[in-house]
Backbone as a chain_set.jsonl record, in Angstrom:
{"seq": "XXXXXXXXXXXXXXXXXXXXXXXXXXXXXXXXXXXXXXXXXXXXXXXXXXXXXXXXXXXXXXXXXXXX", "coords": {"N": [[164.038, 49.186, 11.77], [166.416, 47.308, 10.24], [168.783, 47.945, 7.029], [169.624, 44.678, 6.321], [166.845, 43.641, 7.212], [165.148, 43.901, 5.487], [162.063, 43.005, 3.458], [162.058, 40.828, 4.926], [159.266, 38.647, 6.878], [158.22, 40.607, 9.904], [158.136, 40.383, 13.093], [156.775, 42.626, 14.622], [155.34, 43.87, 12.508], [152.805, 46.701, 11.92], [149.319, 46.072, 12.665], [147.98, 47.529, 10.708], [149.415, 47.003, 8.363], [149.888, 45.041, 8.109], [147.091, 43.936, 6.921], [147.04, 45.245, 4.907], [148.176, 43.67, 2.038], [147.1, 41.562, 1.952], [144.299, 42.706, 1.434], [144.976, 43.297, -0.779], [145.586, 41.265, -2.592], [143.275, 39.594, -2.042], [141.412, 41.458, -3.695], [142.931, 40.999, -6.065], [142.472, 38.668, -6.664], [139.379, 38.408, -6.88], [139.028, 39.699, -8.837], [140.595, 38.499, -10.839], [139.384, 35.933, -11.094], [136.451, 35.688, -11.839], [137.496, 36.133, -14.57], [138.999, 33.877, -15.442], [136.759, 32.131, -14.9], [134.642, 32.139, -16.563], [136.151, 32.628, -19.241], [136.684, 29.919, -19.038], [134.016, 29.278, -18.898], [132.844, 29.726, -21.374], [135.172, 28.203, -23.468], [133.743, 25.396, -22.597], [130.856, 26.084, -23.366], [131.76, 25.89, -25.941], [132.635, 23.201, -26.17], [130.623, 21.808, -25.825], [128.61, 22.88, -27.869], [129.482, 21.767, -30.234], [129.587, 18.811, -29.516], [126.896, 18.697, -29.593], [126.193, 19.357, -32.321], [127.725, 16.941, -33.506], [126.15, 14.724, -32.059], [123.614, 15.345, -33.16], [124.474, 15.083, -36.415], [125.332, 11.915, -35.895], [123.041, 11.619, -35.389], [120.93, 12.128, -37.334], [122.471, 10.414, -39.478], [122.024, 8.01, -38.409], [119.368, 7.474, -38.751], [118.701, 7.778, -41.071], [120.458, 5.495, -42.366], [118.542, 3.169, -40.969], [116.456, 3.888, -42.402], [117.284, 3.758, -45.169]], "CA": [[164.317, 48.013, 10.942], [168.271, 47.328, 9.224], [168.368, 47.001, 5.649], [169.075, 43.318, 6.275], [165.82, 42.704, 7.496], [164.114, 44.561, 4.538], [161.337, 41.933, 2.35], [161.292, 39.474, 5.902], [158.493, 39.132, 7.929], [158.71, 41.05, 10.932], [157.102, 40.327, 14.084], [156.281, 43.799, 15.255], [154.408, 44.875, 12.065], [151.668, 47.053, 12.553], [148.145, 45.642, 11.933], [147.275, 48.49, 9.335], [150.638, 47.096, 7.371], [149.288, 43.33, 7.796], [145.629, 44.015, 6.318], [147.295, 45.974, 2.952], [148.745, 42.701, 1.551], [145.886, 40.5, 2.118], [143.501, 43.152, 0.678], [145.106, 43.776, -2.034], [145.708, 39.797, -2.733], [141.663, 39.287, -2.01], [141.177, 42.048, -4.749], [143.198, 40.231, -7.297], [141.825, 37.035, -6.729], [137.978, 38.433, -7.17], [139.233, 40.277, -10.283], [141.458, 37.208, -11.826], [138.843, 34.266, -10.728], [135.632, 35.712, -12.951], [137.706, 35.797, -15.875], [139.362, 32.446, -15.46], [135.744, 31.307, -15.009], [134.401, 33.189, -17.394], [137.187, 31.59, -20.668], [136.499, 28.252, -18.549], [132.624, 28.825, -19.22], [132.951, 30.004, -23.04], [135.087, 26.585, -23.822], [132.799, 24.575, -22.49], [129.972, 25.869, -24.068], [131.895, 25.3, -27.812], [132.567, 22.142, -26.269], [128.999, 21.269, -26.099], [127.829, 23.017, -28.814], [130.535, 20.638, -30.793], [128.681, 17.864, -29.472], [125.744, 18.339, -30.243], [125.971, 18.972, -33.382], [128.062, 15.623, -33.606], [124.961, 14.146, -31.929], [122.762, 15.456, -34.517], [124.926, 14.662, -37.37], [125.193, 10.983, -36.256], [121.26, 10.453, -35.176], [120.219, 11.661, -39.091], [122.97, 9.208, -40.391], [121.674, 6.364, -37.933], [118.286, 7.259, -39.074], [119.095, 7.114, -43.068], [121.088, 3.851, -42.817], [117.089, 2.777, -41.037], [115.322, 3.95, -43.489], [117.639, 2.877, -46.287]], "C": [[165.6, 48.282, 10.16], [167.725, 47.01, 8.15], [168.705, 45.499, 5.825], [168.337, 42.922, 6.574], [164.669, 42.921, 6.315], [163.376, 42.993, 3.296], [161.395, 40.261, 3.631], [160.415, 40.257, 6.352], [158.665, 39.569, 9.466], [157.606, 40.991, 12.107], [156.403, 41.592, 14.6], [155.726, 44.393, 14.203], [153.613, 45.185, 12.389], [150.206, 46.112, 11.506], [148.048, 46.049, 10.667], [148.447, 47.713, 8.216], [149.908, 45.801, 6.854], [148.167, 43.501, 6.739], [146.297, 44.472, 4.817], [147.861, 44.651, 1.814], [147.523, 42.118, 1.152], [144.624, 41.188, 1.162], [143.543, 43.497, -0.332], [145.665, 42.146, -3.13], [144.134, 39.213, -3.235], [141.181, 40.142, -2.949], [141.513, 41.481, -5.726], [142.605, 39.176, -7.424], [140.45, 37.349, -7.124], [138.264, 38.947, -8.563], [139.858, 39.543, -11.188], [140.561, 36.377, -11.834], [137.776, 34.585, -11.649], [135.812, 35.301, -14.372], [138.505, 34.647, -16.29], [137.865, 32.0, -15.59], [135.12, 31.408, -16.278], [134.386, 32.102, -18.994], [136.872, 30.012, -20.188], [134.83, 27.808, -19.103], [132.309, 28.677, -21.045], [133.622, 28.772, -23.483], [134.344, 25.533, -23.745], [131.832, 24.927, -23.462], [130.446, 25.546, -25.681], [131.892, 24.203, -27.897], [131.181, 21.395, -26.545], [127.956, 21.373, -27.043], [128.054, 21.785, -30.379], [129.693, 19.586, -31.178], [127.578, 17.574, -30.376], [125.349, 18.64, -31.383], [126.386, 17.686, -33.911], [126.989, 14.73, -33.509], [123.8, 13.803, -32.737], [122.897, 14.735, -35.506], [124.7, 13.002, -37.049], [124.031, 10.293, -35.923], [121.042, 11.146, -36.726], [121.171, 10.5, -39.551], [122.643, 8.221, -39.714], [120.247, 6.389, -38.689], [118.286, 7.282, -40.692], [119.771, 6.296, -43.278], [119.725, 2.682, -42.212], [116.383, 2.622, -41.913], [115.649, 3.296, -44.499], [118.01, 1.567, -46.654]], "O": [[165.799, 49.324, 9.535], [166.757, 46.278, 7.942], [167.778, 44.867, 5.319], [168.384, 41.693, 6.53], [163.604, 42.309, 6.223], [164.049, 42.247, 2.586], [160.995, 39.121, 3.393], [160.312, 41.481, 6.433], [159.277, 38.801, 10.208], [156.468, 41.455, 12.04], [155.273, 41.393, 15.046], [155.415, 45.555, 14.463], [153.068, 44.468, 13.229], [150.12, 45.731, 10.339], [148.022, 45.32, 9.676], [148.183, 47.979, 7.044], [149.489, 45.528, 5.729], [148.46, 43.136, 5.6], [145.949, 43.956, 3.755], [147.863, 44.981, 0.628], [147.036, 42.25, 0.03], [144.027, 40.511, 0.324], [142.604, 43.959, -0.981], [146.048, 42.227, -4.297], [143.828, 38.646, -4.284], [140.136, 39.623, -3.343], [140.617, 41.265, -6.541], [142.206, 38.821, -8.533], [140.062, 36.468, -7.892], [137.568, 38.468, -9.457], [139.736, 39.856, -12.372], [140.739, 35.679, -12.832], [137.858, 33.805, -12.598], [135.099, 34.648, -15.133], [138.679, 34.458, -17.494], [137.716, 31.355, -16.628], [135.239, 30.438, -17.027], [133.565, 31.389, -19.572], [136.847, 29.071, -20.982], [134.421, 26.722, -19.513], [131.742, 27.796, -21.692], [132.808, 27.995, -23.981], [134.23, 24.745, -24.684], [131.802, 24.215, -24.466], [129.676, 25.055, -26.507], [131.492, 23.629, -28.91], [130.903, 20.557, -27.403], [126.957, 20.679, -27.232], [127.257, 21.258, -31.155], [129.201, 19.297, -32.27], [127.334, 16.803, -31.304], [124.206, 18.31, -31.701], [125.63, 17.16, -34.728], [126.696, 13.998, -34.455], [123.213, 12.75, -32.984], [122.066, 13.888, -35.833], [123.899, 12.502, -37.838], [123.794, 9.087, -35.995], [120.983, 10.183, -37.491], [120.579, 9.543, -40.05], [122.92, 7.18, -40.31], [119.928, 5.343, -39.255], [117.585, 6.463, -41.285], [119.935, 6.063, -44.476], [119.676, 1.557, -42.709], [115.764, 1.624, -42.281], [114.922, 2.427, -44.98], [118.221, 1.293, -47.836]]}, "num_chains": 1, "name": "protein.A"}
């Protein structure tokens, strides 16, 4: 291989060269995607917890503008 072909793809790589990319791609991705999910699950739940206290808060004030 010339240094001008160095960082293209080359038709004659070997398998073993192909697979090291990919597996080390499919590693990051299982090790990045939990903790994206993860911070994605923890917002939500403040979002919801949010809620429902909102919920709360405005069923006692519907139910004391009832009563009163």
């Amino acid at each position: 291989m010339s240094e001008e072909n160095l960082g293209q793809p080359q038709p004659s790589t070997p398998a073993s060269e192909l697979s090291k990319p990919h597996a080390n791609n499919t590693s990051d991705m299982q090790f990045n995607q939990p903790v994206s999910t993860v911070s994605r699950l923890k917002k939500l739940e403040e979002r919801v917890e949010a809620l429902e206290e909102r919920v709360e808060d405005l069923s006692e004030e519907q139910e004391s503008k009832l009563a009163g």
